[in-house]
């Protein structure tokens, strides 16, 4: 064997070994990230990954206010309920009943968050405007059952079950609104593609993403500064194994092109976790009556805190328009 051929063989072997090592490293990283994304229990040593996912650090003063509002909301809840999901998992909710309700809100919280943290700040506004609210605990989190989080792919069916429960206790007498924040926003938007009860009058989405695939790609490429192309196939395989659906099997875009229920979309311009472009995509795709509120300077899930007045004005106008449509359809 001459020296030139020998160098080529050695070089090829080194390259192949390097590629194999890189592939193995990418697989292990993807497996760890998918556990953080989907598993009820995150890895024991997630390192810096979980703190980098959102792309920004929370403001300590704002987080303290959110924590206080969450505690106050918990103290007001008098009824905790349990139902079964379509696949037999236990779903837990907290019903805050209004004495003179005009509407009922089903509120879906975000990824690795809680109903009290995500809705404590806005709860008094809802209650003072004659809303009874069912604060759901998303599957795979907190007290609800399920080993995995589904990024809206499976939680959308839970929205339907909660709407059925609301109608059972109210006799379908009131308009229902599905409201969600972050992953909860994507959940309620995906639910719009289902055959929802006729008294679901509107859907309110605050900083939702378009699909698991799109948000994972954004986080990996923009917040973790890695190539999503190297890990997307493995991520999809793991996702399908855990929740029986791939990350790109369904999206808010798919749902909104079929949806007929009015939608309000809200997003902050400074969101580094879920880019505002995803809300613009949702708005463009929606074929039903739609409204959009963009809040300058608001980070992820911070629109209500940054501009409370604009947020409340827009929601009130949305309720008014939805209930005009709802009443006309029932006359």
PDB file of C-alpha atoms in Angstrom:
ATOM      1  CA  UNK A   1       0.000   0.000   0.000  1.00  0.00           C
ATOM      2  CA  UNK A   2       1.530   3.343  -0.988  1.00  0.00           C
ATOM      3  CA  UNK A   3       1.709   6.250   1.452  1.00  0.00           C
ATOM      4  CA  UNK A   4      -0.929   8.363  -0.316  1.00  0.00           C
ATOM      5  CA  UNK A   5      -3.555   5.643  -0.137  1.00  0.00           C
ATOM      6  CA  UNK A   6      -2.657   4.938   3.480  1.00  0.00           C
ATOM      7  CA  UNK A   7      -3.135   8.620   4.390  1.00  0.00           C
ATOM      8  CA  UNK A   8      -6.554   8.627   2.686  1.00  0.00           C
ATOM      9  CA  UNK A   9      -7.670   5.508   4.596  1.00  0.00           C
ATOM     10  CA  UNK A  10      -6.470   6.895   7.916  1.00  0.00           C
ATOM     11  CA  UNK A  11      -8.075  10.278   7.217  1.00  0.00           C
ATOM     12  CA  UNK A  12     -11.341   8.652   6.243  1.00  0.00           C
ATOM     13  CA  UNK A  13     -11.332   6.567   9.396  1.00  0.00           C
ATOM     14  CA  UNK A  14     -10.694   9.622  11.567  1.00  0.00           C
ATOM     15  CA  UNK A  15     -13.486  11.536   9.789  1.00  0.00           C
ATOM     16  CA  UNK A  16     -15.926   8.645  10.222  1.00  0.00           C
ATOM     17  CA  UNK A  17     -15.025   8.300  13.882  1.00  0.00           C
ATOM     18  CA  UNK A  18     -15.496  12.029  14.392  1.00  0.00           C
ATOM     19  CA  UNK A  19     -18.874  11.976  12.659  1.00  0.00           C
ATOM     20  CA  UNK A  20     -19.977   9.005  14.766  1.00  0.00           C
ATOM     21  CA  UNK A  21     -18.907  10.784  17.947  1.00  0.00           C
ATOM     22  CA  UNK A  22     -20.754  13.938  16.876  1.00  0.00           C
ATOM     23  CA  UNK A  23     -23.872  11.935  16.071  1.00  0.00           C
ATOM     24  CA  UNK A  24     -23.739  10.199  19.457  1.00  0.00           C
ATOM     25  CA  UNK A  25     -23.305  13.517  21.236  1.00  0.00           C
ATOM     26  CA  UNK A  26     -26.224  15.023  19.296  1.00  0.00           C
ATOM     27  CA  UNK A  27     -28.427  12.037  20.187  1.00  0.00           C
ATOM     28  CA  UNK A  28     -27.637  12.287  23.901  1.00  0.00           C
ATOM     29  CA  UNK A  29     -28.250  16.033  23.870  1.00  0.00           C
ATOM     30  CA  UNK A  30     -31.567  15.598  22.037  1.00  0.00           C
ATOM     31  CA  UNK A  31     -32.664  12.864  24.432  1.00  0.00           C
ATOM     32  CA  UNK A  32     -31.935  15.146  27.379  1.00  0.00           C
ATOM     33  CA  UNK A  33     -33.732  18.113  25.806  1.00  0.00           C
ATOM     34  CA  UNK A  34     -36.781  16.006  24.980  1.00  0.00           C
ATOM     35  CA  UNK A  35     -36.965  14.849  28.586  1.00  0.00           C
ATOM     36  CA  UNK A  36     -36.946  18.508  29.624  1.00  0.00           C
ATOM     37  CA  UNK A  37     -39.598  19.302  27.006  1.00  0.00           C
ATOM     38  CA  UNK A  38     -41.996  16.399  27.495  1.00  0.00           C
ATOM     39  CA  UNK A  39     -41.440  14.405  30.675  1.00  0.00           C
ATOM     40  CA  UNK A  40     -43.364  15.204  33.838  1.00  0.00           C
ATOM     41  CA  UNK A  41     -40.125  14.745  35.780  1.00  0.00           C
ATOM     42  CA  UNK A  42     -37.160  16.586  34.301  1.00  0.00           C
ATOM     43  CA  UNK A  43     -33.595  15.169  34.422  1.00  0.00           C
ATOM     44  CA  UNK A  44     -31.898  15.477  37.813  1.00  0.00           C
ATOM     45  CA  UNK A  45     -29.043  17.518  36.398  1.00  0.00           C
ATOM     46  CA  UNK A  46     -30.406  19.652  33.528  1.00  0.00           C
ATOM     47  CA  UNK A  47     -27.452  22.007  33.794  1.00  0.00           C
ATOM     48  CA  UNK A  48     -27.767  25.397  32.136  1.00  0.00           C
ATOM     49  CA  UNK A  49     -30.085  24.114  29.393  1.00  0.00           C
ATOM     50  CA  UNK A  50     -33.382  24.798  31.125  1.00  0.00           C
ATOM     51  CA  UNK A  51     -32.383  28.336  32.147  1.00  0.00           C
ATOM     52  CA  UNK A  52     -31.359  29.170  28.561  1.00  0.00           C
ATOM     53  CA  UNK A  53     -34.492  27.848  26.879  1.00  0.00           C
ATOM     54  CA  UNK A  54     -36.601  30.996  27.354  1.00  0.00           C
ATOM     55  CA  UNK A  55     -33.845  33.252  26.048  1.00  0.00           C
ATOM     56  CA  UNK A  56     -34.098  35.747  28.921  1.00  0.00           C
ATOM     57  CA  UNK A  57     -33.990  35.958  32.704  1.00  0.00           C
ATOM     58  CA  UNK A  58     -37.229  36.876  34.534  1.00  0.00           C
ATOM     59  CA  UNK A  59     -37.396  40.220  36.295  1.00  0.00           C
ATOM     60  CA  UNK A  60     -37.227  39.567  40.048  1.00  0.00           C
ATOM     61  CA  UNK A  61     -39.672  42.344  40.955  1.00  0.00           C
ATOM     62  CA  UNK A  62     -42.253  41.210  38.413  1.00  0.00           C
ATOM     63  CA  UNK A  63     -41.892  37.576  39.463  1.00  0.00           C
ATOM     64  CA  UNK A  64     -42.532  38.592  43.078  1.00  0.00           C
ATOM     65  CA  UNK A  65     -45.779  40.294  42.020  1.00  0.00           C
ATOM     66  CA  UNK A  66     -46.822  37.223  40.037  1.00  0.00           C
ATOM     67  CA  UNK A  67     -46.148  35.002  43.049  1.00  0.00           C
ATOM     68  CA  UNK A  68     -48.257  37.254  45.288  1.00  0.00           C
ATOM     69  CA  UNK A  69     -51.124  37.287  42.768  1.00  0.00           C
ATOM     70  CA  UNK A  70     -50.935  33.509  42.495  1.00  0.00           C
ATOM     71  CA  UNK A  71     -51.251  33.092  46.259  1.00  0.00           C
ATOM     72  CA  UNK A  72     -54.234  35.453  46.360  1.00  0.00           C
ATOM     73  CA  UNK A  73     -56.007  33.534  43.590  1.00  0.00           C
ATOM     74  CA  UNK A  74     -55.484  30.203  45.356  1.00  0.00           C
ATOM     75  CA  UNK A  75     -57.138  31.606  48.473  1.00  0.00           C
ATOM     76  CA  UNK A  76     -60.268  32.536  46.498  1.00  0.00           C
ATOM     77  CA  UNK A  77     -60.849  29.125  44.940  1.00  0.00           C
ATOM     78  CA  UNK A  78     -63.582  27.160  46.670  1.00  0.00           C
ATOM     79  CA  UNK A  79     -64.122  24.234  44.318  1.00  0.00           C
ATOM     80  CA  UNK A  80     -61.543  21.790  42.967  1.00  0.00           C
ATOM     81  CA  UNK A  81     -62.876  19.301  40.426  1.00  0.00           C
ATOM     82  CA  UNK A  82     -61.632  16.176  38.674  1.00  0.00           C
ATOM     83  CA  UNK A  83     -62.669  14.704  35.336  1.00  0.00           C
ATOM     84  CA  UNK A  84     -61.289  11.985  33.057  1.00  0.00           C
ATOM     85  CA  UNK A  85     -59.587  12.822  29.787  1.00  0.00           C
ATOM     86  CA  UNK A  86     -60.381  11.126  26.484  1.00  0.00           C
ATOM     87  CA  UNK A  87     -57.580   8.627  27.200  1.00  0.00           C
ATOM     88  CA  UNK A  88     -58.472   8.032  30.843  1.00  0.00           C
ATOM     89  CA  UNK A  89     -56.029  10.390  32.559  1.00  0.00           C
ATOM     90  CA  UNK A  90     -57.105  12.381  35.610  1.00  0.00           C
ATOM     91  CA  UNK A  91     -57.581  16.079  34.878  1.00  0.00           C
ATOM     92  CA  UNK A  92     -57.771  18.556  37.754  1.00  0.00           C
ATOM     93  CA  UNK A  93     -59.376  21.994  37.595  1.00  0.00           C
ATOM     94  CA  UNK A  94     -60.263  24.822  39.941  1.00  0.00           C
ATOM     95  CA  UNK A  95     -63.634  26.516  39.485  1.00  0.00           C
ATOM     96  CA  UNK A  96     -63.943  30.139  40.567  1.00  0.00           C
ATOM     97  CA  UNK A  97     -67.653  30.799  40.310  1.00  0.00           C
ATOM     98  CA  UNK A  98     -69.111  34.268  39.814  1.00  0.00           C
ATOM     99  CA  UNK A  99     -72.432  35.066  41.513  1.00  0.00           C
ATOM    100  CA  UNK A 100     -73.783  36.837  38.399  1.00  0.00           C
ATOM    101  CA  UNK A 101     -71.921  35.221  35.495  1.00  0.00           C
ATOM    102  CA  UNK A 102     -72.233  36.480  31.935  1.00  0.00           C
ATOM    103  CA  UNK A 103     -69.727  34.005  30.528  1.00  0.00           C
ATOM    104  CA  UNK A 104     -67.426  31.141  31.509  1.00  0.00           C
ATOM    105  CA  UNK A 105     -63.710  31.016  30.761  1.00  0.00           C
ATOM    106  CA  UNK A 106     -61.717  27.802  30.503  1.00  0.00           C
ATOM    107  CA  UNK A 107     -58.115  28.847  31.227  1.00  0.00           C
ATOM    108  CA  UNK A 108     -55.158  26.726  30.113  1.00  0.00           C
ATOM    109  CA  UNK A 109     -51.736  27.528  31.592  1.00  0.00           C
ATOM    110  CA  UNK A 110     -48.325  27.252  29.961  1.00  0.00           C
ATOM    111  CA  UNK A 111     -45.407  24.829  29.795  1.00  0.00           C
ATOM    112  CA  UNK A 112     -43.973  23.900  33.195  1.00  0.00           C
ATOM    113  CA  UNK A 113     -46.064  26.592  34.838  1.00  0.00           C
ATOM    114  CA  UNK A 114     -49.303  26.567  36.842  1.00  0.00           C
ATOM    115  CA  UNK A 115     -52.834  27.918  36.675  1.00  0.00           C
ATOM    116  CA  UNK A 116     -52.264  30.290  39.600  1.00  0.00           C
ATOM    117  CA  UNK A 117     -48.961  31.699  38.327  1.00  0.00           C
ATOM    118  CA  UNK A 118     -50.210  32.291  34.792  1.00  0.00           C
ATOM    119  CA  UNK A 119     -53.636  33.716  35.636  1.00  0.00           C
ATOM    120  CA  UNK A 120     -53.300  35.180  39.127  1.00  0.00           C
ATOM    121  CA  UNK A 121     -52.613  38.668  37.761  1.00  0.00           C
ATOM    122  CA  UNK A 122     -55.626  38.758  35.438  1.00  0.00           C
ATOM    123  CA  UNK A 123     -58.070  36.813  37.612  1.00  0.00           C
ATOM    124  CA  UNK A 124     -59.590  39.842  39.337  1.00  0.00           C
ATOM    125  CA  UNK A 125     -60.267  41.536  35.993  1.00  0.00           C
ATOM    126  CA  UNK A 126     -62.097  38.428  34.808  1.00  0.00           C
ATOM    127  CA  UNK A 127     -64.057  38.097  38.035  1.00  0.00           C
ATOM    128  CA  UNK A 128     -65.051  41.774  38.192  1.00  0.00           C
ATOM    129  CA  UNK A 129     -66.378  41.453  34.648  1.00  0.00           C
ATOM    130  CA  UNK A 130     -68.812  38.669  35.573  1.00  0.00           C
ATOM    131  CA  UNK A 131     -66.763  35.693  34.450  1.00  0.00           C
ATOM    132  CA  UNK A 132     -66.863  32.299  36.102  1.00  0.00           C
ATOM    133  CA  UNK A 133     -63.518  30.630  35.418  1.00  0.00           C
ATOM    134  CA  UNK A 134     -62.385  27.036  35.232  1.00  0.00           C
ATOM    135  CA  UNK A 135     -58.622  27.075  35.782  1.00  0.00           C
ATOM    136  CA  UNK A 136     -57.381  23.788  34.339  1.00  0.00           C
ATOM    137  CA  UNK A 137     -54.194  22.009  35.335  1.00  0.00           C
ATOM    138  CA  UNK A 138     -52.552  20.781  32.151  1.00  0.00           C
ATOM    139  CA  UNK A 139     -51.813  17.067  31.839  1.00  0.00           C
ATOM    140  CA  UNK A 140     -48.324  15.927  32.729  1.00  0.00           C
ATOM    141  CA  UNK A 141     -48.007  18.840  35.156  1.00  0.00           C
ATOM    142  CA  UNK A 142     -48.877  19.597  38.770  1.00  0.00           C
ATOM    143  CA  UNK A 143     -51.888  17.562  39.992  1.00  0.00           C
ATOM    144  CA  UNK A 144     -53.290  16.312  36.682  1.00  0.00           C
ATOM    145  CA  UNK A 145     -52.372  12.856  35.437  1.00  0.00           C
ATOM    146  CA  UNK A 146     -50.167  11.836  32.556  1.00  0.00           C
ATOM    147  CA  UNK A 147     -46.451  11.183  32.287  1.00  0.00           C
ATOM    148  CA  UNK A 148     -45.864  13.581  29.394  1.00  0.00           C
ATOM    149  CA  UNK A 149     -46.551  17.133  28.250  1.00  0.00           C
ATOM    150  CA  UNK A 150     -47.974  17.276  24.721  1.00  0.00           C
ATOM    151  CA  UNK A 151     -47.385  20.903  23.674  1.00  0.00           C
ATOM    152  CA  UNK A 152     -51.052  21.227  22.729  1.00  0.00           C
ATOM    153  CA  UNK A 153     -51.130  18.170  20.484  1.00  0.00           C
ATOM    154  CA  UNK A 154     -53.003  16.082  23.055  1.00  0.00           C
ATOM    155  CA  UNK A 155     -54.104  18.835  25.460  1.00  0.00           C
ATOM    156  CA  UNK A 156     -56.512  20.205  22.820  1.00  0.00           C
ATOM    157  CA  UNK A 157     -58.727  17.187  23.487  1.00  0.00           C
ATOM    158  CA  UNK A 158     -58.659  18.031  27.202  1.00  0.00           C
ATOM    159  CA  UNK A 159     -60.107  21.457  26.333  1.00  0.00           C
ATOM    160  CA  UNK A 160     -63.041  19.687  24.731  1.00  0.00           C
ATOM    161  CA  UNK A 161     -63.603  17.566  27.846  1.00  0.00           C
ATOM    162  CA  UNK A 162     -63.534  20.660  30.052  1.00  0.00           C
ATOM    163  CA  UNK A 163     -66.060  22.408  27.782  1.00  0.00           C
ATOM    164  CA  UNK A 164     -68.355  19.397  28.110  1.00  0.00           C
ATOM    165  CA  UNK A 165     -67.984  19.512  31.906  1.00  0.00           C
ATOM    166  CA  UNK A 166     -68.814  23.230  31.977  1.00  0.00           C
ATOM    167  CA  UNK A 167     -71.970  22.598  29.982  1.00  0.00           C
ATOM    168  CA  UNK A 168     -72.973  19.782  32.316  1.00  0.00           C
ATOM    169  CA  UNK A 169     -72.939  22.082  35.348  1.00  0.00           C
ATOM    170  CA  UNK A 170     -74.419  25.146  33.623  1.00  0.00           C
ATOM    171  CA  UNK A 171     -76.887  23.578  31.224  1.00  0.00           C
ATOM    172  CA  UNK A 172     -75.315  25.337  28.214  1.00  0.00           C
ATOM    173  CA  UNK A 173     -76.821  28.626  29.393  1.00  0.00           C
ATOM    174  CA  UNK A 174     -73.685  30.757  29.064  1.00  0.00           C
ATOM    175  CA  UNK A 175     -71.131  31.473  26.342  1.00  0.00           C
ATOM    176  CA  UNK A 176     -67.782  29.740  26.870  1.00  0.00           C
ATOM    177  CA  UNK A 177     -64.379  31.217  26.091  1.00  0.00           C
ATOM    178  CA  UNK A 178     -61.193  29.185  25.781  1.00  0.00           C
ATOM    179  CA  UNK A 179     -58.232  31.195  27.059  1.00  0.00           C
ATOM    180  CA  UNK A 180     -54.589  30.203  27.150  1.00  0.00           C
ATOM    181  CA  UNK A 181     -51.136  31.597  27.709  1.00  0.00           C
ATOM    182  CA  UNK A 182     -47.941  30.323  26.044  1.00  0.00           C
ATOM    183  CA  UNK A 183     -48.369  26.554  25.546  1.00  0.00           C
ATOM    184  CA  UNK A 184     -51.911  27.004  26.855  1.00  0.00           C
ATOM    185  CA  UNK A 185     -52.514  29.514  24.062  1.00  0.00           C
ATOM    186  CA  UNK A 186     -51.390  26.982  21.468  1.00  0.00           C
ATOM    187  CA  UNK A 187     -53.586  24.399  23.198  1.00  0.00           C
ATOM    188  CA  UNK A 188     -56.771  26.473  22.830  1.00  0.00           C
ATOM    189  CA  UNK A 189     -55.913  27.442  19.253  1.00  0.00           C
ATOM    190  CA  UNK A 190     -55.385  23.790  18.315  1.00  0.00           C
ATOM    191  CA  UNK A 191     -58.685  22.972  20.039  1.00  0.00           C
ATOM    192  CA  UNK A 192     -60.405  25.293  17.565  1.00  0.00           C
ATOM    193  CA  UNK A 193     -59.942  22.577  14.956  1.00  0.00           C
ATOM    194  CA  UNK A 194     -62.167  20.195  16.946  1.00  0.00           C
ATOM    195  CA  UNK A 195     -65.954  20.047  16.983  1.00  0.00           C
ATOM    196  CA  UNK A 196     -66.468  22.209  20.058  1.00  0.00           C
ATOM    197  CA  UNK A 197     -69.836  22.821  21.751  1.00  0.00           C
ATOM    198  CA  UNK A 198     -71.937  25.433  19.965  1.00  0.00           C
ATOM    199  CA  UNK A 199     -71.781  27.807  22.930  1.00  0.00           C
ATOM    200  CA  UNK A 200     -67.996  28.231  22.682  1.00  0.00           C
ATOM    201  CA  UNK A 201     -68.179  31.879  21.667  1.00  0.00           C
ATOM    202  CA  UNK A 202     -64.518  32.868  21.470  1.00  0.00           C
ATOM    203  CA  UNK A 203     -60.870  31.902  21.886  1.00  0.00           C
ATOM    204  CA  UNK A 204     -58.232  34.103  23.546  1.00  0.00           C
ATOM    205  CA  UNK A 205     -54.585  33.320  22.839  1.00  0.00           C
ATOM    206  CA  UNK A 206     -51.726  35.072  24.635  1.00  0.00           C
ATOM    207  CA  UNK A 207     -48.250  34.438  23.120  1.00  0.00           C
ATOM    208  CA  UNK A 208     -48.910  31.018  21.595  1.00  0.00           C
ATOM    209  CA  UNK A 209     -46.566  29.137  19.254  1.00  0.00           C
ATOM    210  CA  UNK A 210     -47.610  27.548  15.969  1.00  0.00           C
ATOM    211  CA  UNK A 211     -46.439  23.963  16.533  1.00  0.00           C
ATOM    212  CA  UNK A 212     -44.077  21.946  18.743  1.00  0.00           C
ATOM    213  CA  UNK A 213     -41.737  21.622  15.771  1.00  0.00           C
ATOM    214  CA  UNK A 214     -41.611  25.380  15.207  1.00  0.00           C
ATOM    215  CA  UNK A 215     -41.032  26.331  18.844  1.00  0.00           C
ATOM    216  CA  UNK A 216     -38.364  23.665  19.367  1.00  0.00           C
ATOM    217  CA  UNK A 217     -36.565  24.851  16.232  1.00  0.00           C
ATOM    218  CA  UNK A 218     -36.701  28.457  17.413  1.00  0.00           C
ATOM    219  CA  UNK A 219     -35.417  27.647  20.902  1.00  0.00           C
ATOM    220  CA  UNK A 220     -32.587  25.406  19.690  1.00  0.00           C
ATOM    221  CA  UNK A 221     -31.378  27.786  16.984  1.00  0.00           C
ATOM    222  CA  UNK A 222     -31.945  31.155  18.670  1.00  0.00           C
ATOM    223  CA  UNK A 223     -31.652  30.510  22.416  1.00  0.00           C
ATOM    224  CA  UNK A 224     -29.287  27.545  22.501  1.00  0.00           C
ATOM    225  CA  UNK A 225     -27.371  28.574  19.345  1.00  0.00           C
ATOM    226  CA  UNK A 226     -27.342  25.078  17.861  1.00  0.00           C
ATOM    227  CA  UNK A 227     -28.422  23.542  14.576  1.00  0.00           C
ATOM    228  CA  UNK A 228     -31.920  22.049  14.755  1.00  0.00           C
ATOM    229  CA  UNK A 229     -31.357  20.134  11.526  1.00  0.00           C
ATOM    230  CA  UNK A 230     -28.976  17.763  13.289  1.00  0.00           C
ATOM    231  CA  UNK A 231     -31.499  16.770  15.943  1.00  0.00           C
ATOM    232  CA  UNK A 232     -34.959  17.267  14.420  1.00  0.00           C
ATOM    233  CA  UNK A 233     -35.356  13.665  13.275  1.00  0.00           C
ATOM    234  CA  UNK A 234     -34.397  12.256  16.663  1.00  0.00           C
ATOM    235  CA  UNK A 235     -36.665  14.776  18.417  1.00  0.00           C
ATOM    236  CA  UNK A 236     -39.627  13.714  16.280  1.00  0.00           C
ATOM    237  CA  UNK A 237     -38.952  10.028  16.911  1.00  0.00           C
ATOM    238  CA  UNK A 238     -38.780  10.564  20.678  1.00  0.00           C
ATOM    239  CA  UNK A 239     -41.908  12.713  20.622  1.00  0.00           C
ATOM    240  CA  UNK A 240     -43.868  10.064  18.715  1.00  0.00           C
ATOM    241  CA  UNK A 241     -42.715   7.355  21.112  1.00  0.00           C
ATOM    242  CA  UNK A 242     -43.814   9.356  24.163  1.00  0.00           C
ATOM    243  CA  UNK A 243     -47.164  10.870  23.041  1.00  0.00           C
ATOM    244  CA  UNK A 244     -47.977   8.918  19.853  1.00  0.00           C
ATOM    245  CA  UNK A 245     -47.707  12.055  17.728  1.00  0.00           C
ATOM    246  CA  UNK A 246     -44.816  13.717  15.935  1.00  0.00           C
ATOM    247  CA  UNK A 247     -43.940  17.340  16.593  1.00  0.00           C
ATOM    248  CA  UNK A 248     -45.202  18.361  13.160  1.00  0.00           C
ATOM    249  CA  UNK A 249     -48.364  16.225  13.041  1.00  0.00           C
ATOM    250  CA  UNK A 250     -50.628  19.173  13.878  1.00  0.00           C
ATOM    251  CA  UNK A 251     -50.371  22.922  14.365  1.00  0.00           C
ATOM    252  CA  UNK A 252     -52.346  26.015  15.207  1.00  0.00           C
ATOM    253  CA  UNK A 253     -52.191  26.855  11.499  1.00  0.00           C
ATOM    254  CA  UNK A 254     -53.955  23.579  10.647  1.00  0.00           C
ATOM    255  CA  UNK A 255     -56.651  24.334  13.212  1.00  0.00           C
ATOM    256  CA  UNK A 256     -57.201  27.995  12.379  1.00  0.00           C
ATOM    257  CA  UNK A 257     -57.724  27.358   8.678  1.00  0.00           C
ATOM    258  CA  UNK A 258     -60.779  25.258   9.677  1.00  0.00           C
ATOM    259  CA  UNK A 259     -61.922  27.307  12.656  1.00  0.00           C
ATOM    260  CA  UNK A 260     -65.164  29.315  12.658  1.00  0.00           C
ATOM    261  CA  UNK A 261     -64.974  30.686  16.233  1.00  0.00           C
ATOM    262  CA  UNK A 262     -63.810  34.306  16.765  1.00  0.00           C
ATOM    263  CA  UNK A 263     -60.210  34.588  17.945  1.00  0.00           C
ATOM    264  CA  UNK A 264     -58.258  37.217  19.873  1.00  0.00           C
ATOM    265  CA  UNK A 265     -54.482  36.999  19.531  1.00  0.00           C
ATOM    266  CA  UNK A 266     -52.163  38.836  21.938  1.00  0.00           C
ATOM    267  CA  UNK A 267     -48.364  39.012  21.928  1.00  0.00           C
ATOM    268  CA  UNK A 268     -45.518  41.156  23.250  1.00  0.00           C
ATOM    269  CA  UNK A 269     -42.871  42.509  20.899  1.00  0.00           C
ATOM    270  CA  UNK A 270     -39.972  41.546  23.197  1.00  0.00           C
ATOM    271  CA  UNK A 271     -40.841  37.863  23.585  1.00  0.00           C
ATOM    272  CA  UNK A 272     -37.631  35.827  23.261  1.00  0.00           C
ATOM    273  CA  UNK A 273     -39.272  32.504  24.065  1.00  0.00           C
ATOM    274  CA  UNK A 274     -42.126  32.480  21.537  1.00  0.00           C
ATOM    275  CA  UNK A 275     -41.401  34.952  18.716  1.00  0.00           C
ATOM    276  CA  UNK A 276     -44.204  37.355  17.834  1.00  0.00           C
ATOM    277  CA  UNK A 277     -43.944  36.212  14.197  1.00  0.00           C
ATOM    278  CA  UNK A 278     -45.807  33.052  15.235  1.00  0.00           C
ATOM    279  CA  UNK A 279     -48.817  35.113  16.298  1.00  0.00           C
ATOM    280  CA  UNK A 280     -48.679  36.943  12.971  1.00  0.00           C
ATOM    281  CA  UNK A 281     -48.709  33.528  11.255  1.00  0.00           C
ATOM    282  CA  UNK A 282     -51.723  32.497  13.339  1.00  0.00           C
ATOM    283  CA  UNK A 283     -53.526  35.734  12.509  1.00  0.00           C
ATOM    284  CA  UNK A 284     -52.904  35.278   8.786  1.00  0.00           C
ATOM    285  CA  UNK A 285     -54.092  31.662   8.871  1.00  0.00           C
ATOM    286  CA  UNK A 286     -57.288  32.323  10.837  1.00  0.00           C
ATOM    287  CA  UNK A 287     -60.377  32.332   8.617  1.00  0.00           C
ATOM    288  CA  UNK A 288     -62.805  33.221  11.430  1.00  0.00           C
ATOM    289  CA  UNK A 289     -63.444  36.744  12.822  1.00  0.00           C
ATOM    290  CA  UNK A 290     -60.172  37.808  14.415  1.00  0.00           C
ATOM    291  CA  UNK A 291     -58.502  40.549  16.420  1.00  0.00           C
ATOM    292  CA  UNK A 292     -54.888  41.125  17.374  1.00  0.00           C
ATOM    293  CA  UNK A 293     -53.219  43.109  20.171  1.00  0.00           C
ATOM    294  CA  UNK A 294     -49.476  43.733  20.013  1.00  0.00           C
ATOM    295  CA  UNK A 295     -47.942  45.058  23.231  1.00  0.00           C
ATOM    296  CA  UNK A 296     -44.691  47.006  22.719  1.00  0.00           C
ATOM    297  CA  UNK A 297     -41.930  46.105  25.159  1.00  0.00           C
ATOM    298  CA  UNK A 298     -43.672  43.058  26.631  1.00  0.00           C
ATOM    299  CA  UNK A 299     -41.681  39.879  27.120  1.00  0.00           C
ATOM    300  CA  UNK A 300     -43.046  36.355  27.207  1.00  0.00           C
ATOM    301  CA  UNK A 301     -46.446  36.199  28.946  1.00  0.00           C
ATOM    302  CA  UNK A 302     -45.971  39.766  30.201  1.00  0.00           C
ATOM    303  CA  UNK A 303     -48.455  41.658  27.993  1.00  0.00           C
ATOM    304  CA  UNK A 304     -51.090  42.067  30.716  1.00  0.00           C
ATOM    305  CA  UNK A 305     -48.531  43.293  33.242  1.00  0.00           C
ATOM    306  CA  UNK A 306     -46.886  45.729  30.789  1.00  0.00           C
ATOM    307  CA  UNK A 307     -50.073  47.309  29.384  1.00  0.00           C
ATOM    308  CA  UNK A 308     -53.037  46.401  31.539  1.00  0.00           C
ATOM    309  CA  UNK A 309     -55.379  49.047  30.098  1.00  0.00           C
ATOM    310  CA  UNK A 310     -54.897  48.129  26.440  1.00  0.00           C
ATOM    311  CA  UNK A 311     -55.217  44.457  27.307  1.00  0.00           C
ATOM    312  CA  UNK A 312     -58.471  44.926  29.241  1.00  0.00           C
ATOM    313  CA  UNK A 313     -59.953  47.276  26.614  1.00  0.00           C
ATOM    314  CA  UNK A 314     -59.213  44.770  23.858  1.00  0.00           C
ATOM    315  CA  UNK A 315     -60.668  41.846  25.798  1.00  0.00           C
ATOM    316  CA  UNK A 316     -63.845  43.803  26.596  1.00  0.00           C
ATOM    317  CA  UNK A 317     -64.287  44.691  22.927  1.00  0.00           C
ATOM    318  CA  UNK A 318     -63.689  41.065  21.999  1.00  0.00           C
ATOM    319  CA  UNK A 319     -66.329  39.823  24.444  1.00  0.00           C
ATOM    320  CA  UNK A 320     -68.790  42.391  23.115  1.00  0.00           C
ATOM    321  CA  UNK A 321     -68.283  41.378  19.486  1.00  0.00           C
ATOM    322  CA  UNK A 322     -68.347  37.648  20.265  1.00  0.00           C
ATOM    323  CA  UNK A 323     -71.525  37.888  22.301  1.00  0.00           C
ATOM    324  CA  UNK A 324     -73.263  39.868  19.552  1.00  0.00           C
ATOM    325  CA  UNK A 325     -72.430  37.030  17.150  1.00  0.00           C
ATOM    326  CA  UNK A 326     -73.431  34.426  19.755  1.00  0.00           C
ATOM    327  CA  UNK A 327     -76.798  36.081  20.506  1.00  0.00           C
ATOM    328  CA  UNK A 328     -77.632  36.599  16.846  1.00  0.00           C
ATOM    329  CA  UNK A 329     -76.923  32.948  16.108  1.00  0.00           C
ATOM    330  CA  UNK A 330     -79.303  31.887  18.881  1.00  0.00           C
ATOM    331  CA  UNK A 331     -82.198  34.132  17.838  1.00  0.00           C
TER     332      UNK A 331
END
